[in-house]
XYZ file of C-alpha atoms in Angstrom:
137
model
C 159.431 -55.323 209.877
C 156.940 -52.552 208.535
C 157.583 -51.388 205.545
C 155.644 -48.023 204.768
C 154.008 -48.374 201.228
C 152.812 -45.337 199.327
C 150.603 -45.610 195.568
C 150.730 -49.154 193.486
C 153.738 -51.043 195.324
C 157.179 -49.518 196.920
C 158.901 -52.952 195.692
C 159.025 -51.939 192.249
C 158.911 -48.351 191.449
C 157.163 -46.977 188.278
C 159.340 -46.220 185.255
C 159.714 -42.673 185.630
C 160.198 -42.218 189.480
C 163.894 -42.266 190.603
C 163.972 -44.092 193.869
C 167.090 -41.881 195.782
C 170.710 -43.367 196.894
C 171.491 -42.785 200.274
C 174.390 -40.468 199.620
C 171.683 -38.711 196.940
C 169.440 -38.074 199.924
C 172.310 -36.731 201.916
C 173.216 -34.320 198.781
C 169.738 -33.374 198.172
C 169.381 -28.989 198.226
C 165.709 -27.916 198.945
C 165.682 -24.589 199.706
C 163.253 -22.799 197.865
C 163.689 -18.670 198.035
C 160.680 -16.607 197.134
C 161.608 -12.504 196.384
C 159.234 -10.221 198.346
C 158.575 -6.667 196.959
C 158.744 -4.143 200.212
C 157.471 -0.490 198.700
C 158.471 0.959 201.775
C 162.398 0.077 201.557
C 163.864 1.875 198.903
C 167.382 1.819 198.023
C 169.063 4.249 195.748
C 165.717 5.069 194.296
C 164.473 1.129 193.741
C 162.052 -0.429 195.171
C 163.453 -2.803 197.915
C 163.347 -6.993 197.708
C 164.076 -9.235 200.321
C 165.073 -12.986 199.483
C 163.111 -15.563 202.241
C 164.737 -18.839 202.020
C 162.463 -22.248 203.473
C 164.024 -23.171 207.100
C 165.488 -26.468 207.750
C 163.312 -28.734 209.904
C 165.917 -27.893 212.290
C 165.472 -24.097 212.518
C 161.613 -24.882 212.587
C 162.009 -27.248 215.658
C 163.821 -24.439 217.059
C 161.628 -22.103 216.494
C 158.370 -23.965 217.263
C 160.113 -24.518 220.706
C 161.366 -20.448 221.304
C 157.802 -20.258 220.805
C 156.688 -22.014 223.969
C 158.582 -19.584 225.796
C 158.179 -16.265 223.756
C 155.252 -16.138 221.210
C 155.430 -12.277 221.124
C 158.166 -11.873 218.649
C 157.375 -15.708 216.374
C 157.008 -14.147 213.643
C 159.959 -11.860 213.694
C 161.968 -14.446 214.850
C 160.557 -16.801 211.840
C 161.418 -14.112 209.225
C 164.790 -13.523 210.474
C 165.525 -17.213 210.050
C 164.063 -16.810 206.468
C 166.180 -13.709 205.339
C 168.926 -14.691 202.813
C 171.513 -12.123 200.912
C 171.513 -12.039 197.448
C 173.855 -15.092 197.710
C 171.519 -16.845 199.443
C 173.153 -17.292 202.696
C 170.963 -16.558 205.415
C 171.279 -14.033 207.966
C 171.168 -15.862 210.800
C 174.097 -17.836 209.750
C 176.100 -14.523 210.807
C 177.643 -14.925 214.277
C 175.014 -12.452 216.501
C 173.203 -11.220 213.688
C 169.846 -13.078 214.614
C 169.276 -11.196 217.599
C 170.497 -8.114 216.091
C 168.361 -8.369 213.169
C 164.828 -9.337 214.967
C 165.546 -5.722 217.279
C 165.659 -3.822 213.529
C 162.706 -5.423 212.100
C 160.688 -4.829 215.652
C 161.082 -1.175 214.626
C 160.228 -1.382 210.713
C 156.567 -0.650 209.687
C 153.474 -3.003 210.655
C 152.824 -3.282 207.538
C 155.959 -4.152 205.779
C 156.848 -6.611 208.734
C 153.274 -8.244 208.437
C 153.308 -8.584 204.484
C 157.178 -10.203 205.063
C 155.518 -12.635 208.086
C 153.095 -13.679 205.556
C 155.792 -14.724 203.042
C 157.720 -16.098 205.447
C 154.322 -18.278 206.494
C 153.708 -19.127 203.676
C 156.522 -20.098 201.875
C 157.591 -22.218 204.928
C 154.118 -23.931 204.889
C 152.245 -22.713 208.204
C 149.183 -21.988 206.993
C 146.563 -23.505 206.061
C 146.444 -22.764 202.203
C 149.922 -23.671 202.190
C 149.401 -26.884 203.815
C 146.543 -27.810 201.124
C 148.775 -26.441 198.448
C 151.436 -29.103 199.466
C 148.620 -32.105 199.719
C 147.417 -31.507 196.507
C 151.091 -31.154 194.822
């Protein structure tokens, strides 16, 4: 048996690192949410924020795998899998919303879209300063 071993020793853990229960694991909420300014989306004369939620590694698998077939809209098609309400449930959760949502954004500015593909990129670390953010965490 191989027993992956990160720092000192993984037999006995240092004093203040909590080594997590099974059912803890099972429990464990991750999603972070990051709120992204969009100047050009005013609502009753505010500006307009959008809530991005982190996918699950199974909406990423997903969508690395859409990709293969339709790069064209990845990004929209990442962002609408990021979208949350203000109660943090995601849009896509909505039966047909997804597909109903990427044809709205494919019609909203460049440059809204691109600064919310960004976030979305980011936050869901696919890029590269991202990435080296997380390594050195």
């Amino acid at each position: 048996m191989n027993d992956v071993k990160t720092g000192a020793s993984a037999d006995a853990p240092k004093p203040d690192v909590k080594i997590l229960s099974f059912d803890e694991i099972l429990g464990v909420e991750d999603v972070e949410y990051r709120d992204v300014t969009v100047k050009n989306w005013p609502k009753a004369g505010m500006t307009g924020t959008v809530r991005l939620g982190t996918c699950s590694a199974e909406d990423l698998i997903a969508w690395s795998e859409e990709n293969e077939v339709d790069r064209k809209t990845a990004g929209l098609r990442l962002l609408a899998k990021s979208m949350v309400g203000p109660d943090n449930q995601r849009f896509s959760a909505i039966p047909n919303a997804l597909d109903r949502l990427i044809k709205s954004l494919s019609q909203r500015s460049s440059a809204s879209i691109n600064t919310l593909v960004q976030q979305a990129l980011d936050l869901n670390q696919l890029t590269e300063k991202s990435q080296e953010a997380a390594k050195n965490a």
